[in-house]
Coordinates of C-alpha atoms and ligand atoms in Angstrom, one line a residue:
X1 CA 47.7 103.2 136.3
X2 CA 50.9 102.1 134.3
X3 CA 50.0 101.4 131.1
X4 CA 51.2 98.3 129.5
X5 CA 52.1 99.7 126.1
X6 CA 55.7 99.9 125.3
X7 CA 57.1 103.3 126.0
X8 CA 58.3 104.6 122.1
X9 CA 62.1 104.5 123.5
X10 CA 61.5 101.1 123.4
X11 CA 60.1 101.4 120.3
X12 CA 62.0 103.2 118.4
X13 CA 64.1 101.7 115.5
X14 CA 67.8 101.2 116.5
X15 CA 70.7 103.6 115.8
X16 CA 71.4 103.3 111.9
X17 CA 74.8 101.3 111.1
X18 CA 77.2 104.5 109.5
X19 CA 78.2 102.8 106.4
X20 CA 80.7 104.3 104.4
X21 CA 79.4 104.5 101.2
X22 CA 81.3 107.3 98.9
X23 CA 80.3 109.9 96.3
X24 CA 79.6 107.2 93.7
X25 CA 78.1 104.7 95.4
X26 CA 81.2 102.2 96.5
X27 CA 80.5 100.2 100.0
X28 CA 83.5 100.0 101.6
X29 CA 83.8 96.3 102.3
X30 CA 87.3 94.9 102.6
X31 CA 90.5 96.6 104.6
X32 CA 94.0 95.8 104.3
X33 CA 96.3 96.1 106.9
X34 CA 99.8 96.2 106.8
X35 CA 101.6 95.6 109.9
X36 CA 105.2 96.6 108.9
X37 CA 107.3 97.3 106.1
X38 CA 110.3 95.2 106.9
X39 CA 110.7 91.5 104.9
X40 CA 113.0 88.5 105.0
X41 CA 113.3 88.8 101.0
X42 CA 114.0 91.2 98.3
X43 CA 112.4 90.4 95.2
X44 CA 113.7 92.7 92.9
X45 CA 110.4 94.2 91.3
X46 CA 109.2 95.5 94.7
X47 CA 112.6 96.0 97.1
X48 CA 116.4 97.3 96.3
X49 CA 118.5 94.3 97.7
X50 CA 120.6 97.1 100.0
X51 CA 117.5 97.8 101.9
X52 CA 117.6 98.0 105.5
X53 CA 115.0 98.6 108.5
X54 CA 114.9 100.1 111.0
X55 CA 112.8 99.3 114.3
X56 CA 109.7 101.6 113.5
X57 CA 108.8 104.0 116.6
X58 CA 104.9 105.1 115.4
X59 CA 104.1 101.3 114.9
X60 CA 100.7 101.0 116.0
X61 CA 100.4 97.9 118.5
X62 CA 97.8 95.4 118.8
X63 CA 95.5 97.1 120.8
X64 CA 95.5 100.6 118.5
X65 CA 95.1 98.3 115.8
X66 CA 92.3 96.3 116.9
X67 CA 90.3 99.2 118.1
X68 CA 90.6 101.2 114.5
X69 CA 89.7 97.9 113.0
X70 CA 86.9 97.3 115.4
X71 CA 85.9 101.0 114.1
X72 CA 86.1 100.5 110.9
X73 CA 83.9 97.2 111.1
X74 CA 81.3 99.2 113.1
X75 CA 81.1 101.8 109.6
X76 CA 80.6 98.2 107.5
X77 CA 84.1 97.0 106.4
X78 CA 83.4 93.0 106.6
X79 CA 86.6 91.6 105.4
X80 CA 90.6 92.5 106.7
X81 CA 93.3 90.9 104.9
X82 CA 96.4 91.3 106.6
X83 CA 99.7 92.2 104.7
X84 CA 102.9 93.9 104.6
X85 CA 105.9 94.2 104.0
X86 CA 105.9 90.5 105.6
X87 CA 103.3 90.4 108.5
X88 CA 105.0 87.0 110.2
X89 CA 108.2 89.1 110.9
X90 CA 106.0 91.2 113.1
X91 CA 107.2 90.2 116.8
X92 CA 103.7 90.2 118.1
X93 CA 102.2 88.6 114.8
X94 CA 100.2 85.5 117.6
X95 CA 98.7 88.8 119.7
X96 CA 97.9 91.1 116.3
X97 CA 96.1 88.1 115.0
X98 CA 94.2 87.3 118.1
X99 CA 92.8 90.7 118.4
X100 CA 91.8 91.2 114.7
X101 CA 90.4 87.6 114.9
X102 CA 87.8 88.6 117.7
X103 CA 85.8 91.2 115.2
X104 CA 82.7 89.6 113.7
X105 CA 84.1 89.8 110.3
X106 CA 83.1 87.8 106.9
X107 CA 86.6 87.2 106.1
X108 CA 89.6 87.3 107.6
X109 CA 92.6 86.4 105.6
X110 CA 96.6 87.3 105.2
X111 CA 98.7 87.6 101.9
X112 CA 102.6 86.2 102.9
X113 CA 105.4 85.7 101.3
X114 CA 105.0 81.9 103.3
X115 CA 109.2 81.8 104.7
X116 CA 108.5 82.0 108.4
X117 CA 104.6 80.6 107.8
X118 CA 104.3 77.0 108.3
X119 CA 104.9 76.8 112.5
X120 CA 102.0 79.6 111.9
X121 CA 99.3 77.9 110.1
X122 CA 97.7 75.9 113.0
X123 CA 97.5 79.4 115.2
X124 CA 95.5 80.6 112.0
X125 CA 93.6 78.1 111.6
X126 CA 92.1 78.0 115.2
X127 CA 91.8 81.7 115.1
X128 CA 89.7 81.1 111.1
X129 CA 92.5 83.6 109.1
X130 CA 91.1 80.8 106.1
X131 CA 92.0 83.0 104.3
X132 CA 95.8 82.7 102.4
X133 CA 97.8 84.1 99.5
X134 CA 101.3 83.3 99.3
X135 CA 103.2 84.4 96.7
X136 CA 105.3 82.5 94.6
X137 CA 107.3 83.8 91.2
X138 CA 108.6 80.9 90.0
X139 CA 108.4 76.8 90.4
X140 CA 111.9 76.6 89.9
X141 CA 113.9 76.7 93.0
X142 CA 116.8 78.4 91.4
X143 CA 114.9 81.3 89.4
X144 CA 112.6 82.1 92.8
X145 CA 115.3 82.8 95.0
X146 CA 117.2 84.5 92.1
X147 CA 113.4 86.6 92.2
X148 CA 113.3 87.4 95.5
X149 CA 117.0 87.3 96.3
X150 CA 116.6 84.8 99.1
X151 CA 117.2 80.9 99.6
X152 CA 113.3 80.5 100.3
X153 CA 112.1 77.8 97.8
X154 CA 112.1 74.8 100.0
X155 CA 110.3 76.7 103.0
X156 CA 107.8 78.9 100.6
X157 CA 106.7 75.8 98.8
X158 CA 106.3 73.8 102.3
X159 CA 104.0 75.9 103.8
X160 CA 102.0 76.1 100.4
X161 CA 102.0 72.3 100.4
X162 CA 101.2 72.4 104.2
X163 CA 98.4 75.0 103.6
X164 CA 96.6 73.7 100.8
X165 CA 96.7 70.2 103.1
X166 CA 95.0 71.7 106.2
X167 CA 92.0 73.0 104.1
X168 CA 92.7 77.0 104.1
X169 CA 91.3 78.9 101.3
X170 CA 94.6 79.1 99.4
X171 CA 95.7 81.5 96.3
X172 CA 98.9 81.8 94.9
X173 CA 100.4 85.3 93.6
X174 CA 102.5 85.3 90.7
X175 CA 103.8 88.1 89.5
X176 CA 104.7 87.6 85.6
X177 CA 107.9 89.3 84.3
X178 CA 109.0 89.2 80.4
X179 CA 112.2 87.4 80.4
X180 CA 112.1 86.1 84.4
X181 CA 109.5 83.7 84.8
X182 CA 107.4 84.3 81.3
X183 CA 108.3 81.3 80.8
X184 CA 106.7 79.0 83.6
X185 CA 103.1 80.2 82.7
X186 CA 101.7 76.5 81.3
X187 CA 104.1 74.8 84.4
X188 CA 101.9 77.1 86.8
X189 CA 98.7 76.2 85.3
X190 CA 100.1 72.7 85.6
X191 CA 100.9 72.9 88.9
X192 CA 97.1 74.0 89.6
X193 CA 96.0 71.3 87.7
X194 CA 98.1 68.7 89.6
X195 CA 97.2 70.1 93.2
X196 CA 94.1 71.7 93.3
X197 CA 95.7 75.4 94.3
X198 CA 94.4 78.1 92.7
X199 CA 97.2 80.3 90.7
X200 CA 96.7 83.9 90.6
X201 CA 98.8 85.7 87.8
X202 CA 99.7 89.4 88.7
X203 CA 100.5 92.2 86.0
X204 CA 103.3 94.0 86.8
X205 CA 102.0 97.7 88.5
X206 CA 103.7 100.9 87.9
X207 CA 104.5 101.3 91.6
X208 CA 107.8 102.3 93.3
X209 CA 110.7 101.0 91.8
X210 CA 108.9 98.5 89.6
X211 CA 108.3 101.9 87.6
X212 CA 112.1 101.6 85.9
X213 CA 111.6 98.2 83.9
X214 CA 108.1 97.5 83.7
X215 CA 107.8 98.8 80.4
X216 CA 109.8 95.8 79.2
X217 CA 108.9 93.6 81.6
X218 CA 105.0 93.8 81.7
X219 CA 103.0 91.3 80.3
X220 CA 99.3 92.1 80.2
X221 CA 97.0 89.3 80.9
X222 CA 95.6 89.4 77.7
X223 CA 98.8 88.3 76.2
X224 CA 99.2 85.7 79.0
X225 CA 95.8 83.8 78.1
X226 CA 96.7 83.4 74.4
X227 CA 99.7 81.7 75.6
X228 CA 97.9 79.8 77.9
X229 CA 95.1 79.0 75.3
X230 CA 97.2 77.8 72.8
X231 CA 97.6 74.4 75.4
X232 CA 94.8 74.7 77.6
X233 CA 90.9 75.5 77.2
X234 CA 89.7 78.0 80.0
X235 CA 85.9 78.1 81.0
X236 CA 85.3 81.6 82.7
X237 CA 84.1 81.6 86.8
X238 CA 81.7 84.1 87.7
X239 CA 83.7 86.6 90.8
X240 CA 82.1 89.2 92.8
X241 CA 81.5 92.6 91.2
X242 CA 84.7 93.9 93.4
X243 CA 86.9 91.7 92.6
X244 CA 90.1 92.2 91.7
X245 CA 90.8 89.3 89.8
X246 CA 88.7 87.4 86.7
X247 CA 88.7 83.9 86.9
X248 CA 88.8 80.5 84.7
X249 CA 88.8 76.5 85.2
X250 CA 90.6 74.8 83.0
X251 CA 89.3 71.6 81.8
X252 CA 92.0 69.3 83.9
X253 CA 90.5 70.7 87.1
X254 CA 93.0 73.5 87.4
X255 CA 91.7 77.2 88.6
X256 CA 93.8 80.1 87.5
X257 CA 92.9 84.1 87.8
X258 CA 94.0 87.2 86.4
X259 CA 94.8 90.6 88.2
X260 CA 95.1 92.9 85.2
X261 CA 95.5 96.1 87.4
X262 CA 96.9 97.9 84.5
X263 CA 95.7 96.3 81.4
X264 CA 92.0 96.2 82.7
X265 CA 91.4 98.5 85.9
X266 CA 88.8 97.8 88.3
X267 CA 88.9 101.6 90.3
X268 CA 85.2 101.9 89.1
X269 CA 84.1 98.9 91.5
X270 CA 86.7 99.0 94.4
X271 CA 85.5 98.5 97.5
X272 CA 89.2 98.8 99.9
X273 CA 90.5 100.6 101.8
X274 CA 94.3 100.3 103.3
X275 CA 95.7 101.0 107.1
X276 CA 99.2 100.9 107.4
X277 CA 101.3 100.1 110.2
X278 CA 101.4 103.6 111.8
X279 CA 97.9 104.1 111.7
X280 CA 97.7 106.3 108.3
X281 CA 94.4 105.3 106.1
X282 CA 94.6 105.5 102.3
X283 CA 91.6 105.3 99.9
X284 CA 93.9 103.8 96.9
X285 CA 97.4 101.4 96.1
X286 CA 98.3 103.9 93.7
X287 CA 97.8 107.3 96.2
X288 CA 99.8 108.1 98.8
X289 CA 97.5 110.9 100.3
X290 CA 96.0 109.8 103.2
X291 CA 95.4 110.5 107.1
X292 CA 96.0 109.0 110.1
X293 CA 93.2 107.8 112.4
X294 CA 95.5 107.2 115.1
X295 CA 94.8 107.9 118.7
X296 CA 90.7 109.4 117.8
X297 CA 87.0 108.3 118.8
X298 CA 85.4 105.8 116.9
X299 CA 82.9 108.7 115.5
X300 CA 85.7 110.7 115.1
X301 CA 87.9 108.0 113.4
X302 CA 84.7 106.9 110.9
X303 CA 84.3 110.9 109.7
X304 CA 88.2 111.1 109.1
X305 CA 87.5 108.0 107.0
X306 CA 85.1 109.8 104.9
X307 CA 87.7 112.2 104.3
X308 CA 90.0 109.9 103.0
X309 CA 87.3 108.5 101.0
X310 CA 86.8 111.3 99.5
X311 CA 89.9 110.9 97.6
X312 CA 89.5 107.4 96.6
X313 CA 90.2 107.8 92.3
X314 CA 87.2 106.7 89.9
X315 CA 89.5 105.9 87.7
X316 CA 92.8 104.2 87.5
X317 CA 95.7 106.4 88.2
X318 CA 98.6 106.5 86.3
X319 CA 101.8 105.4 88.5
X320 CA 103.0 106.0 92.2
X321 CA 106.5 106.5 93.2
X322 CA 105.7 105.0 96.7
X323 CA 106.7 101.4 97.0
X324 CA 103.9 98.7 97.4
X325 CA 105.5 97.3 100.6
X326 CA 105.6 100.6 102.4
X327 CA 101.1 100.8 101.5
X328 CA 100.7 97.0 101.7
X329 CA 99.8 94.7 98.9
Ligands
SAM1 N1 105.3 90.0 101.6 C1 104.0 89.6 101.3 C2 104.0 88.8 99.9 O1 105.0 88.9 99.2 O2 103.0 88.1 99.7 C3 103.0 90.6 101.3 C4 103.3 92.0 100.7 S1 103.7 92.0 98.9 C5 103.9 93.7 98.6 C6 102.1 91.6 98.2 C7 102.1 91.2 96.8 O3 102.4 92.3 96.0 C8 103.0 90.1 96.4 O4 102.3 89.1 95.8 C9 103.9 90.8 95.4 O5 104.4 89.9 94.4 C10 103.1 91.9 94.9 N2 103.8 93.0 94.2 C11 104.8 93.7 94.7 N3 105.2 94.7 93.9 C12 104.3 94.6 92.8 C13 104.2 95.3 91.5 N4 105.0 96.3 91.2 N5 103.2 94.9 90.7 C14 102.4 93.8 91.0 N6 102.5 93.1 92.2 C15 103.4 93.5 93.0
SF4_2 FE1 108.9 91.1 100.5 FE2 106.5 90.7 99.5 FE3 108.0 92.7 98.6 FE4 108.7 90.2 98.1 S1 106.8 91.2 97.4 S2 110.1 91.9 98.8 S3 108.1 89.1 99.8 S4 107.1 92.5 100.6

């Protein structure tokens, strides 16, 4: 007679999730993915103004990037931000999207440099990218697109308006320069205060280029909250352990953060881990070691991923002479 018992297959527990988890303890949880290198604007600290590119053959298309995603999602990665470069040049930005939209992830989001974003924002919304930074140096239409060498202004500040309006979790970038835009630090907090946008301030990194001036031209956040305490009063928020950024409210209902990467490094507690357009993984911003995991099986792809992670620095290194928009930001 059959017996009625459950046969132990049935049973038995299911397959473990792999998670990636490296050699001190660090749950990879968030991926960015930059889908090219190219942009519409050349702001000085991060692209020479001569630059040109070039159509890039090893791009990896929606599908490739969808199923290394989709891997990486199956080893525990729960959040993809999308970067670049400028991820709304890339031709098939509405199919890229689409694909990594369908991944059961806990957030999706995309940094921009907001030119070419506002026809783009209803797309996201539908497809719940809520997630949005848009960078923005400077309030002043003159001294932004004398900072990113472009006639943006109008457009950037559109789609921020445009944004913030259609409910999308929405953080500026600003990058803070001695002597460029030093001196817009209380107007930004102001302009938090007046809308409600949340205004993330940026030390300069030692990456790529940046590397000749920053010397003069870094500000460390320390410096930039006595300024900005000497007018406002700030009331730290509490931010998840990985976080890159500390956070304050001040007392006019404005919300500003700090991303102190050199003056106060958060290596220890990183949990990323960057894909770049031609399929190469790397463990850090500041390492351009890395491998590619294109074209292999998803348990071949998630043990090439503890490779990279192998790499992935404890502590903060020093300076990289690759350019941010070539890793992604
Ligand atoms: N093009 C998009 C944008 O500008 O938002 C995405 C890529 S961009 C490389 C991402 C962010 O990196 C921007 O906010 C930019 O200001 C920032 N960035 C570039 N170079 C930097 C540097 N050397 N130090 C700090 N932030 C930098
Ligand atoms: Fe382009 Fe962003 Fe670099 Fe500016 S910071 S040049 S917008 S990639």
């Amino acid at each position: 007679m059959k017996s009625l018992l459950p046969s132990p297959m049935a049973t038995s527990a299911p397959t473990p999730v792999p998670q990636l988890i490296d050699g001190y303890g660090r749950q990879m949880r968030k991926l960015r993915v930059s889908l090219l290198e190219a942009c519409n604007f050349r702001c000085f600290y991060c692209m020479p103004a001569a630059m040109r590119f070039a159509a890039h053959p090893k791009q990896l298309s929606a599908t490739e990037l969808h199923a290394i995603c989709r891997a990486l999602v199956s080893g525990g990665i729960s959040q993809i931000r999308v970067t670049g470069g400028e991820p709304t040049l890339r031709k098939d930005f509405r199919e890229v999207m689409t694909a990594l939209a369908s991944l059961p992830l806990e957030k999706f989001g995309m940094t921009s440099n907001g030119f070419l974003l506002e026809p783009y924002l209803p797309l996201l919304k539908a497809l719940g990218c809520h997630y949005l930074n848009i960078s923005l140096d400077s309030l002043q239409a003159e001294n932004f697109n004398r900072m990113t060498r472009s006639m943006g202004f109008e457009k950037v500040m559109s789609s921020i308006l445009k944004a913030h309006e259609m409910g999308f979790q929405l953080k500026l970038n600003t990058v803070i320069l001695r002597g460029e835009n030093d001196h817009e630090l209380l107007d930004f907090v102001r302009f938090s205060e007046a809308t409600g946008i949340e205004v993330r301030f940026l030390e300069l990194m030692k990456i790529g280029m940046a590397r000749q001036f920053q010397p003069e031209a870094f500000i460390s956040a320390e410096e930039q909250i006595t300024q900005i305490q000497n007018t406002f009063s700030l009331r730290p928020i509490v931010v998840e352990k990985d976080a890159t950024a500390f956070s304050f409210q001040t007392q006019g209902g404005g919300k500003i953060g700090f991303i102190a990467s050199e003056s106060r490094p958060f290596c220890g507690d990183c949990s990323r881990l960057r894909l770049s357009h031609d399929g190469k993984l790397r463990a850090c911003l500041m390492l351009n070691q890395g491998k590619s995991l294109r074209d292999l099986s998803e348990p071949e792809l998630l043990k090439v991923t503890r490779q990279v992670m192998a790499l992935k620095p404890f502590q903060r290194i020093e300076s990289v002479a690759q350019n941010m928009y070539r890793i992604g930001g």
